[in-house]
Amino acid sequence: MRKQFILGLFIPALLLSSCNADQQESISAVLERGLTRSTEQALLMAKELEGQEGKLPKTINKEGNLETSTYSWWCSGFFPGELWYLYENNPTEELKKYAELFTDRVEPAKNLTNTHDLGFMINCSFGNGYRITKNPAYKDIMITGANSLATRYNPTIGVIRSWDFNKDVWQFPVIIDNMMNLEFFTWASRATGDSRFKEMALSHADKTIQHHFRKDNSSYHVVSYDTITGVPHKKQTHQGLADESAWARGQAWALYGYTMMYRETAEPIYLEQARCIAQFIMNHPNLPEDKIPYWDFDDPKIPDVPRDASAAAIIASALIELSQMDNGQFGKDCLTLAEQQLRSLTSPDYLAEKGTNRFFVLMHSTGHLPGNSEVDVPLSYADYYYVEALLRMKKVIGGK
Ligand code: GLY
């Protein structure tokens, strides 16, 4: 039988330091401050882009201006998804209007077959919208999108193809980020009754356990499979420091991906994998005191290198969910680290003042350092997973 894990199951409020001797701000006050600021910034962003047809926020460019994208960029679903989360927290007509407006801008992505990012694009936007509103039109769009993503699955290898570029180097590249798209497939399986979607998700997750992880449980970024033998012929990086380094966001995607897959399938192997990844992160000597990872755990120039607030937000969100799957010390440790990360992200070091940061919520993320792109900037997915983590923590502490 499919097990469901419900946030809040283990009364972890006991684990959280709501106050300590030196008058630390209560975690509920931290969460409320983060949610209020996120709402203010998201509404400012929505108003700025409302009249710019098809535009969705992406980052700040080198000139300091807001950079936007259309539906086809992999991040198109994050701002609409963030608006849905904020609406869920505070159901105003204004938030709903903007969540719907920006979600609609992502719709053409449903037909894309040249990207593996449809989970991010469609599930974060329409998926959250459908979860909250049950709008049947959203469901149809999602099913079309899931079928588009399914065209990238190779049954011989048993994985979904990530990228179509660099064909002379990679026969069939799969990046660890691709774990994040599997939730779209498990949803599609339930929504359509077609078990094919879930089978593809299980196969992709199993192959990734087999081939993406090193002995220390850190993850490679890119594994390219030989299309004839179905075994990897290259293990490399694209956005990390080196092929053998631990790119911070890659570890975050891995942790979130396996935690989510355990929630979705109750397969113990996924829980075990998530535990191993979490231990790699939480015990890493290069995880700084404020628990916001440097962009790559293995950069020899640490501490003089950029942080990645997006990795911290993704890790915090995943750890909160993982904490609810373990009733022992490990679960407590997950929640403690997530709380530390949320406190740091909600401090002036990372949280933008109202009206600044081109209306993004968080500062100091790193998108693609080796490509000299998006270094120490806000990113729409940092904001999305930050808001998700705030809401998950709020549920866990039961609104205290
Ligand atoms: N999926 C792309 C990234 O994490 O940058």
PDB file of N, CA and C in Angstrom, residues 253-344:
ATOM      1  N   TRP A 253      19.677  18.970  -5.430  1.00  0.00           N
ATOM      2  CA  TRP A 253      18.666  18.300  -6.280  1.00  0.00           C
ATOM      3  C   TRP A 253      18.576  16.819  -5.916  1.00  0.00           C
ATOM      4  N   ALA A 254      19.743  16.211  -5.659  1.00  0.00           N
ATOM      5  CA  ALA A 254      19.754  14.786  -5.320  1.00  0.00           C
ATOM      6  C   ALA A 254      18.995  14.527  -4.026  1.00  0.00           C
ATOM      7  N   LEU A 255      19.270  15.343  -3.022  1.00  0.00           N
ATOM      8  CA  LEU A 255      18.601  15.168  -1.717  1.00  0.00           C
ATOM      9  C   LEU A 255      17.093  15.339  -1.854  1.00  0.00           C
ATOM     10  N   TYR A 256      16.703  16.397  -2.539  1.00  0.00           N
ATOM     11  CA  TYR A 256      15.274  16.679  -2.700  1.00  0.00           C
ATOM     12  C   TYR A 256      14.633  15.559  -3.523  1.00  0.00           C
ATOM     13  N   GLY A 257      15.325  15.143  -4.584  1.00  0.00           N
ATOM     14  CA  GLY A 257      14.770  14.143  -5.504  1.00  0.00           C
ATOM     15  C   GLY A 257      14.479  12.816  -4.810  1.00  0.00           C
ATOM     16  N   TYR A 258      15.421  12.329  -4.016  1.00  0.00           N
ATOM     17  CA  TYR A 258      15.186  11.029  -3.372  1.00  0.00           C
ATOM     18  C   TYR A 258      14.218  11.123  -2.194  1.00  0.00           C
ATOM     19  N   THR A 259      14.224  12.251  -1.505  1.00  0.00           N
ATOM     20  CA  THR A 259      13.231  12.441  -0.433  1.00  0.00           C
ATOM     21  C   THR A 259      11.826  12.421  -1.044  1.00  0.00           C
ATOM     22  N   MET A 260      11.674  13.159  -2.134  1.00  0.00           N
ATOM     23  CA  MET A 260      10.383  13.217  -2.833  1.00  0.00           C
ATOM     24  C   MET A 260       9.988  11.828  -3.354  1.00  0.00           C
ATOM     25  N   MET A 261      10.948  11.098  -3.906  1.00  0.00           N
ATOM     26  CA  MET A 261      10.619   9.774  -4.450  1.00  0.00           C
ATOM     27  C   MET A 261      10.198   8.791  -3.347  1.00  0.00           C
ATOM     28  N   TYR A 262      10.760   8.948  -2.161  1.00  0.00           N
ATOM     29  CA  TYR A 262      10.296   8.092  -1.055  1.00  0.00           C
ATOM     30  C   TYR A 262       8.863   8.467  -0.667  1.00  0.00           C
ATOM     31  N   ARG A 263       8.584   9.767  -0.610  1.00  0.00           N
ATOM     32  CA  ARG A 263       7.209  10.190  -0.337  1.00  0.00           C
ATOM     33  C   ARG A 263       6.251   9.615  -1.384  1.00  0.00           C
ATOM     34  N   GLU A 264       6.658   9.648  -2.631  1.00  0.00           N
ATOM     35  CA  GLU A 264       5.784   9.255  -3.736  1.00  0.00           C
ATOM     36  C   GLU A 264       5.617   7.747  -3.876  1.00  0.00           C
ATOM     37  N   THR A 265       6.613   6.961  -3.449  1.00  0.00           N
ATOM     38  CA  THR A 265       6.574   5.517  -3.727  1.00  0.00           C
ATOM     39  C   THR A 265       6.681   4.626  -2.488  1.00  0.00           C
ATOM     40  N   ALA A 266       7.176   5.174  -1.362  1.00  0.00           N
ATOM     41  CA  ALA A 266       7.434   4.385  -0.140  1.00  0.00           C
ATOM     42  C   ALA A 266       8.465   3.282  -0.365  1.00  0.00           C
ATOM     43  N   GLU A 267       9.307   3.425  -1.381  1.00  0.00           N
ATOM     44  CA  GLU A 267      10.386   2.455  -1.612  1.00  0.00           C
ATOM     45  C   GLU A 267      11.552   2.775  -0.672  1.00  0.00           C
ATOM     46  N   PRO A 268      11.914   1.845   0.223  1.00  0.00           N
ATOM     47  CA  PRO A 268      12.941   2.141   1.235  1.00  0.00           C
ATOM     48  C   PRO A 268      14.294   2.549   0.640  1.00  0.00           C
ATOM     49  N   ILE A 269      14.604   2.059  -0.550  1.00  0.00           N
ATOM     50  CA  ILE A 269      15.902   2.385  -1.153  1.00  0.00           C
ATOM     51  C   ILE A 269      16.050   3.902  -1.370  1.00  0.00           C
ATOM     52  N   TYR A 270      14.938   4.578  -1.630  1.00  0.00           N
ATOM     53  CA  TYR A 270      15.005   6.020  -1.859  1.00  0.00           C
ATOM     54  C   TYR A 270      15.225   6.770  -0.530  1.00  0.00           C
ATOM     55  N   LEU A 271      14.607   6.281   0.524  1.00  0.00           N
ATOM     56  CA  LEU A 271      14.825   6.896   1.833  1.00  0.00           C
ATOM     57  C   LEU A 271      16.297   6.741   2.239  1.00  0.00           C
ATOM     58  N   GLU A 272      16.825   5.555   2.009  1.00  0.00           N
ATOM     59  CA  GLU A 272      18.226   5.301   2.352  1.00  0.00           C
ATOM     60  C   GLU A 272      19.148   6.228   1.553  1.00  0.00           C
ATOM     61  N   GLN A 273      18.844   6.393   0.283  1.00  0.00           N
ATOM     62  CA  GLN A 273      19.677   7.279  -0.547  1.00  0.00           C
ATOM     63  C   GLN A 273      19.594   8.724  -0.045  1.00  0.00           C
ATOM     64  N   ALA A 274      18.395   9.154   0.293  1.00  0.00           N
ATOM     65  CA  ALA A 274      18.222  10.527   0.802  1.00  0.00           C
ATOM     66  C   ALA A 274      19.005  10.708   2.106  1.00  0.00           C
ATOM     67  N   ARG A 275      18.968   9.700   2.971  1.00  0.00           N
ATOM     68  CA  ARG A 275      19.716   9.778   4.248  1.00  0.00           C
ATOM     69  C   ARG A 275      21.214   9.925   3.974  1.00  0.00           C
ATOM     70  N   CYS A 276      21.710   9.132   3.045  1.00  0.00           N
ATOM     71  CA  CYS A 276      23.146   9.172   2.732  1.00  0.00           C
ATOM     72  C   CYS A 276      23.545  10.547   2.194  1.00  0.00           C
ATOM     73  N   ILE A 277      22.718  11.100   1.323  1.00  0.00           N
ATOM     74  CA  ILE A 277      23.025  12.419   0.747  1.00  0.00           C
ATOM     75  C   ILE A 277      22.978  13.487   1.851  1.00  0.00           C
ATOM     76  N   ALA A 278      21.945  13.395   2.694  1.00  0.00           N
ATOM     77  CA  ALA A 278      21.821  14.373   3.789  1.00  0.00           C
ATOM     78  C   ALA A 278      23.050  14.315   4.686  1.00  0.00           C
ATOM     79  N   GLN A 279      23.528  13.097   4.967  1.00  0.00           N
ATOM     80  CA  GLN A 279      24.706  12.976   5.835  1.00  0.00           C
ATOM     81  C   GLN A 279      25.948  13.572   5.174  1.00  0.00           C
ATOM     82  N   PHE A 280      26.056  13.358   3.860  1.00  0.00           N
ATOM     83  CA  PHE A 280      27.185  13.972   3.135  1.00  0.00           C
ATOM     84  C   PHE A 280      27.155  15.489   3.329  1.00  0.00           C
ATOM     85  N   ILE A 281      25.976  16.075   3.176  1.00  0.00           N
ATOM     86  CA  ILE A 281      25.862  17.540   3.262  1.00  0.00           C
ATOM     87  C   ILE A 281      26.088  18.018   4.701  1.00  0.00           C
ATOM     88  N   MET A 282      25.381  17.398   5.643  1.00  0.00           N
ATOM     89  CA  MET A 282      25.423  17.952   7.005  1.00  0.00           C
ATOM     90  C   MET A 282      26.771  17.753   7.685  1.00  0.00           C
ATOM     91  N   ASN A 283      27.535  16.729   7.264  1.00  0.00           N
ATOM     92  CA  ASN A 283      28.842  16.489   7.895  1.00  0.00           C
ATOM     93  C   ASN A 283      29.998  17.068   7.094  1.00  0.00           C
ATOM     94  N   HIS A 284      29.691  17.815   6.036  1.00  0.00           N
ATOM     95  CA  HIS A 284      30.789  18.265   5.186  1.00  0.00           C
ATOM     96  C   HIS A 284      31.603  19.361   5.883  1.00  0.00           C
ATOM     97  N   PRO A 285      32.931  19.203   5.928  1.00  0.00           N
ATOM     98  CA  PRO A 285      33.741  20.209   6.629  1.00  0.00           C
ATOM     99  C   PRO A 285      33.667  21.593   5.989  1.00  0.00           C
ATOM    100  N   ASN A 286      33.278  21.671   4.734  1.00  0.00           N
ATOM    101  CA  ASN A 286      33.191  22.980   4.076  1.00  0.00           C
ATOM    102  C   ASN A 286      31.796  23.603   4.145  1.00  0.00           C
ATOM    103  N   LEU A 287      30.894  22.986   4.893  1.00  0.00           N
ATOM    104  CA  LEU A 287      29.594  23.649   5.079  1.00  0.00           C
ATOM    105  C   LEU A 287      29.812  24.751   6.115  1.00  0.00           C
ATOM    106  N   PRO A 288      29.605  26.026   5.734  1.00  0.00           N
ATOM    107  CA  PRO A 288      29.975  27.113   6.642  1.00  0.00           C
ATOM    108  C   PRO A 288      29.047  27.227   7.859  1.00  0.00           C
ATOM    109  N   GLU A 289      29.455  28.076   8.768  1.00  0.00           N
ATOM    110  CA  GLU A 289      28.731  28.196  10.040  1.00  0.00           C
ATOM    111  C   GLU A 289      27.270  28.602   9.837  1.00  0.00           C
ATOM    112  N   ASP A 290      26.996  29.452   8.844  1.00  0.00           N
ATOM    113  CA  ASP A 290      25.594  29.864   8.645  1.00  0.00           C
ATOM    114  C   ASP A 290      24.814  28.835   7.807  1.00  0.00           C
ATOM    115  N   LYS A 291      25.495  27.754   7.407  1.00  0.00           N
ATOM    116  CA  LYS A 291      24.870  26.605   6.718  1.00  0.00           C
ATOM    117  C   LYS A 291      24.367  26.909   5.304  1.00  0.00           C
ATOM    118  N   ILE A 292      24.820  28.000   4.736  1.00  0.00           N
ATOM    119  CA  ILE A 292      24.491  28.301   3.332  1.00  0.00           C
ATOM    120  C   ILE A 292      25.695  27.846   2.512  1.00  0.00           C
ATOM    121  N   PRO A 293      25.561  26.799   1.695  1.00  0.00           N
ATOM    122  CA  PRO A 293      26.739  26.228   1.034  1.00  0.00           C
ATOM    123  C   PRO A 293      27.453  27.204   0.107  1.00  0.00           C
ATOM    124  N   TYR A 294      28.761  27.015   0.021  1.00  0.00           N
ATOM    125  CA  TYR A 294      29.482  27.637  -1.077  1.00  0.00           C
ATOM    126  C   TYR A 294      28.997  26.967  -2.358  1.00  0.00           C
ATOM    127  N   TRP A 295      29.237  27.608  -3.483  1.00  0.00           N
ATOM    128  CA  TRP A 295      28.640  27.122  -4.749  1.00  0.00           C
ATOM    129  C   TRP A 295      29.078  25.700  -5.079  1.00  0.00           C
ATOM    130  N   ASP A 296      30.316  25.321  -4.658  1.00  0.00           N
ATOM    131  CA  ASP A 296      30.802  23.954  -4.867  1.00  0.00           C
ATOM    132  C   ASP A 296      31.540  23.564  -3.584  1.00  0.00           C
ATOM    133  N   PHE A 297      31.214  22.408  -3.034  1.00  0.00           N
ATOM    134  CA  PHE A 297      31.804  22.010  -1.748  1.00  0.00           C
ATOM    135  C   PHE A 297      33.319  21.856  -1.834  1.00  0.00           C
ATOM    136  N   ASP A 298      33.845  21.675  -3.033  1.00  0.00           N
ATOM    137  CA  ASP A 298      35.268  21.353  -3.173  1.00  0.00           C
ATOM    138  C   ASP A 298      36.099  22.485  -3.754  1.00  0.00           C
ATOM    139  N   ASP A 299      35.570  23.694  -3.787  1.00  0.00           N
ATOM    140  CA  ASP A 299      36.377  24.785  -4.335  1.00  0.00           C
ATOM    141  C   ASP A 299      37.545  25.059  -3.385  1.00  0.00           C
ATOM    142  N   PRO A 300      38.792  24.927  -3.855  1.00  0.00           N
ATOM    143  CA  PRO A 300      39.932  25.134  -2.943  1.00  0.00           C
ATOM    144  C   PRO A 300      40.049  26.572  -2.456  1.00  0.00           C
ATOM    145  N   LYS A 301      39.332  27.501  -3.111  1.00  0.00           N
ATOM    146  CA  LYS A 301      39.424  28.915  -2.680  1.00  0.00           C
ATOM    147  C   LYS A 301      38.429  29.245  -1.557  1.00  0.00           C
ATOM    148  N   ILE A 302      37.659  28.265  -1.107  1.00  0.00           N
ATOM    149  CA  ILE A 302      36.759  28.497   0.036  1.00  0.00           C
ATOM    150  C   ILE A 302      37.603  29.032   1.190  1.00  0.00           C
ATOM    151  N   PRO A 303      37.238  30.105   1.911  1.00  0.00           N
ATOM    152  CA  PRO A 303      35.924  30.741   1.940  1.00  0.00           C
ATOM    153  C   PRO A 303      35.750  31.922   0.967  1.00  0.00           C
ATOM    154  N   ASP A 304      36.713  32.173   0.084  1.00  0.00           N
ATOM    155  CA  ASP A 304      36.600  33.367  -0.754  1.00  0.00           C
ATOM    156  C   ASP A 304      35.915  33.058  -2.078  1.00  0.00           C
ATOM    157  N   VAL A 305      34.804  32.381  -2.010  1.00  0.00           N
ATOM    158  CA  VAL A 305      34.053  32.034  -3.224  1.00  0.00           C
ATOM    159  C   VAL A 305      32.574  32.295  -2.959  1.00  0.00           C
ATOM    160  N   PRO A 306      31.775  32.435  -4.018  1.00  0.00           N
ATOM    161  CA  PRO A 306      30.353  32.754  -3.823  1.00  0.00           C
ATOM    162  C   PRO A 306      29.576  31.633  -3.132  1.00  0.00           C
ATOM    163  N   ARG A 307      28.554  32.044  -2.427  1.00  0.00           N
ATOM    164  CA  ARG A 307      27.596  31.091  -1.846  1.00  0.00           C
ATOM    165  C   ARG A 307      26.562  30.727  -2.901  1.00  0.00           C
ATOM    166  N   ASP A 308      25.734  29.756  -2.548  1.00  0.00           N
ATOM    167  CA  ASP A 308      24.566  29.468  -3.380  1.00  0.00           C
ATOM    168  C   ASP A 308      23.331  29.340  -2.485  1.00  0.00           C
ATOM    169  N   ALA A 309      22.641  30.480  -2.336  1.00  0.00           N
ATOM    170  CA  ALA A 309      21.430  30.484  -1.506  1.00  0.00           C
ATOM    171  C   ALA A 309      20.365  29.562  -2.088  1.00  0.00           C
ATOM    172  N   SER A 310      20.379  29.364  -3.409  1.00  0.00           N
ATOM    173  CA  SER A 310      19.368  28.459  -3.990  1.00  0.00           C
ATOM    174  C   SER A 310      19.593  27.036  -3.489  1.00  0.00           C
ATOM    175  N   ALA A 311      20.861  26.615  -3.398  1.00  0.00           N
ATOM    176  CA  ALA A 311      21.135  25.266  -2.884  1.00  0.00           C
ATOM    177  C   ALA A 311      20.647  25.149  -1.444  1.00  0.00           C
ATOM    178  N   ALA A 312      20.869  26.206  -0.656  1.00  0.00           N
ATOM    179  CA  ALA A 312      20.426  26.173   0.745  1.00  0.00           C
ATOM    180  C   ALA A 312      18.908  26.045   0.835  1.00  0.00           C
ATOM    181  N   ALA A 313      18.195  26.792  -0.007  1.00  0.00           N
ATOM    182  CA  ALA A 313      16.726  26.753   0.052  1.00  0.00           C
ATOM    183  C   ALA A 313      16.200  25.375  -0.347  1.00  0.00           C
ATOM    184  N   ILE A 314      16.804  24.778  -1.373  1.00  0.00           N
ATOM    185  CA  ILE A 314      16.370  23.443  -1.823  1.00  0.00           C
ATOM    186  C   ILE A 314      16.685  22.405  -0.732  1.00  0.00           C
ATOM    187  N   ILE A 315      17.881  22.504  -0.158  1.00  0.00           N
ATOM    188  CA  ILE A 315      18.269  21.563   0.901  1.00  0.00           C
ATOM    189  C   ILE A 315      17.346  21.724   2.106  1.00  0.00           C
ATOM    190  N   ALA A 316      17.083  22.955   2.509  1.00  0.00           N
ATOM    191  CA  ALA A 316      16.215  23.172   3.682  1.00  0.00           C
ATOM    192  C   ALA A 316      14.837  22.562   3.453  1.00  0.00           C
ATOM    193  N   SER A 317      14.292  22.800   2.264  1.00  0.00           N
ATOM    194  CA  SER A 317      12.956  22.273   1.983  1.00  0.00           C
ATOM    195  C   SER A 317      12.953  20.737   2.035  1.00  0.00           C
ATOM    196  N   ALA A 318      13.992  20.147   1.431  1.00  0.00           N
ATOM    197  CA  ALA A 318      14.079  18.680   1.431  1.00  0.00           C
ATOM    198  C   ALA A 318      14.291  18.137   2.844  1.00  0.00           C
ATOM    199  N   LEU A 319      15.143  18.791   3.619  1.00  0.00           N
ATOM    200  CA  LEU A 319      15.433  18.286   4.973  1.00  0.00           C
ATOM    201  C   LEU A 319      14.193  18.331   5.865  1.00  0.00           C
ATOM    202  N   ILE A 320      13.370  19.335   5.658  1.00  0.00           N
ATOM    203  CA  ILE A 320      12.150  19.411   6.480  1.00  0.00           C
ATOM    204  C   ILE A 320      11.266  18.201   6.169  1.00  0.00           C
ATOM    205  N   GLU A 321      11.134  17.894   4.876  1.00  0.00           N
ATOM    206  CA  GLU A 321      10.335  16.715   4.531  1.00  0.00           C
ATOM    207  C   GLU A 321      11.000  15.436   5.056  1.00  0.00           C
ATOM    208  N   LEU A 322      12.307  15.336   4.878  1.00  0.00           N
ATOM    209  CA  LEU A 322      13.022  14.136   5.328  1.00  0.00           C
ATOM    210  C   LEU A 322      12.917  13.974   6.842  1.00  0.00           C
ATOM    211  N   SER A 323      12.913  15.068   7.564  1.00  0.00           N
ATOM    212  CA  SER A 323      12.837  15.004   9.035  1.00  0.00           C
ATOM    213  C   SER A 323      11.557  14.317   9.491  1.00  0.00           C
ATOM    214  N   GLN A 324      10.536  14.402   8.668  1.00  0.00           N
ATOM    215  CA  GLN A 324       9.244  13.806   9.035  1.00  0.00           C
ATOM    216  C   GLN A 324       9.167  12.317   8.706  1.00  0.00           C
ATOM    217  N   MET A 325      10.212  11.802   8.087  1.00  0.00           N
ATOM    218  CA  MET A 325      10.260  10.384   7.715  1.00  0.00           C
ATOM    219  C   MET A 325      11.134   9.596   8.681  1.00  0.00           C
ATOM    220  N   ASP A 326      11.653  10.256   9.694  1.00  0.00           N
ATOM    221  CA  ASP A 326      12.570   9.597  10.626  1.00  0.00           C
ATOM    222  C   ASP A 326      12.275  10.126  12.030  1.00  0.00           C
ATOM    223  N   ASN A 327      11.901   9.191  12.906  1.00  0.00           N
ATOM    224  CA  ASN A 327      11.471   9.584  14.241  1.00  0.00           C
ATOM    225  C   ASN A 327      12.628   9.644  15.230  1.00  0.00           C
ATOM    226  N   GLY A 328      13.859   9.459  14.767  1.00  0.00           N
ATOM    227  CA  GLY A 328      14.994   9.406  15.687  1.00  0.00           C
ATOM    228  C   GLY A 328      15.884  10.623  15.585  1.00  0.00           C
ATOM    229  N   GLN A 329      17.123  10.445  16.011  1.00  0.00           N
ATOM    230  CA  GLN A 329      18.086  11.559  16.050  1.00  0.00           C
ATOM    231  C   GLN A 329      18.331  12.140  14.661  1.00  0.00           C
ATOM    232  N   PHE A 330      18.342  11.242  13.647  1.00  0.00           N
ATOM    233  CA  PHE A 330      18.608  11.729  12.301  1.00  0.00           C
ATOM    234  C   PHE A 330      17.538  12.749  11.876  1.00  0.00           C
ATOM    235  N   GLY A 331      16.285  12.431  12.151  1.00  0.00           N
ATOM    236  CA  GLY A 331      15.197  13.357  11.810  1.00  0.00           C
ATOM    237  C   GLY A 331      15.380  14.697  12.520  1.00  0.00           C
ATOM    238  N   LYS A 332      15.796  14.613  13.804  1.00  0.00           N
ATOM    239  CA  LYS A 332      16.016  15.870  14.549  1.00  0.00           C
ATOM    240  C   LYS A 332      17.150  16.673  13.931  1.00  0.00           C
ATOM    241  N   ASP A 333      18.201  15.965  13.523  1.00  0.00           N
ATOM    242  CA  ASP A 333      19.353  16.663  12.925  1.00  0.00           C
ATOM    243  C   ASP A 333      18.959  17.352  11.620  1.00  0.00           C
ATOM    244  N   CYS A 334      18.126  16.668  10.838  1.00  0.00           N
ATOM    245  CA  CYS A 334      17.653  17.269   9.572  1.00  0.00           C
ATOM    246  C   CYS A 334      16.911  18.569   9.858  1.00  0.00           C
ATOM    247  N   LEU A 335      16.024  18.514  10.848  1.00  0.00           N
ATOM    248  CA  LEU A 335      15.214  19.689  11.143  1.00  0.00           C
ATOM    249  C   LEU A 335      16.058  20.827  11.718  1.00  0.00           C
ATOM    250  N   THR A 336      17.031  20.454  12.530  1.00  0.00           N
ATOM    251  CA  THR A 336      17.914  21.484  13.104  1.00  0.00           C
ATOM    252  C   THR A 336      18.680  22.210  12.001  1.00  0.00           C
ATOM    253  N   LEU A 337      19.218  21.446  11.056  1.00  0.00           N
ATOM    254  CA  LEU A 337      19.970  22.085   9.970  1.00  0.00           C
ATOM    255  C   LEU A 337      19.052  22.956   9.115  1.00  0.00           C
ATOM    256  N   ALA A 338      17.861  22.457   8.812  1.00  0.00           N
ATOM    257  CA  ALA A 338      16.913  23.253   8.014  1.00  0.00           C
ATOM    258  C   ALA A 338      16.560  24.546   8.744  1.00  0.00           C
ATOM    259  N   GLU A 339      16.378  24.449  10.051  1.00  0.00           N
ATOM    260  CA  GLU A 339      16.053  25.668  10.814  1.00  0.00           C
ATOM    261  C   GLU A 339      17.212  26.660  10.748  1.00  0.00           C
ATOM    262  N   GLN A 340      18.432  26.158  10.886  1.00  0.00           N
ATOM    263  CA  GLN A 340      19.588  27.058  10.797  1.00  0.00           C
ATOM    264  C   GLN A 340      19.636  27.734   9.442  1.00  0.00           C
ATOM    265  N   GLN A 341      19.371  26.960   8.391  1.00  0.00           N
ATOM    266  CA  GLN A 341      19.398  27.536   7.036  1.00  0.00           C
ATOM    267  C   GLN A 341      18.306  28.598   6.868  1.00  0.00           C
ATOM    268  N   LEU A 342      17.123  28.299   7.382  1.00  0.00           N
ATOM    269  CA  LEU A 342      16.035  29.276   7.229  1.00  0.00           C
ATOM    270  C   LEU A 342      16.311  30.534   8.032  1.00  0.00           C
ATOM    271  N   ARG A 343      16.914  30.391   9.204  1.00  0.00           N
ATOM    272  CA  ARG A 343      17.285  31.588   9.981  1.00  0.00           C
ATOM    273  C   ARG A 343      18.303  32.430   9.211  1.00  0.00           C
ATOM    274  N   SER A 344      19.286  31.755   8.600  1.00  0.00           N
ATOM    275  CA  SER A 344      20.296  32.506   7.834  1.00  0.00           C
ATOM    276  C   SER A 344      19.658  33.186   6.626  1.00  0.00           C
TER     277      SER A 344
END
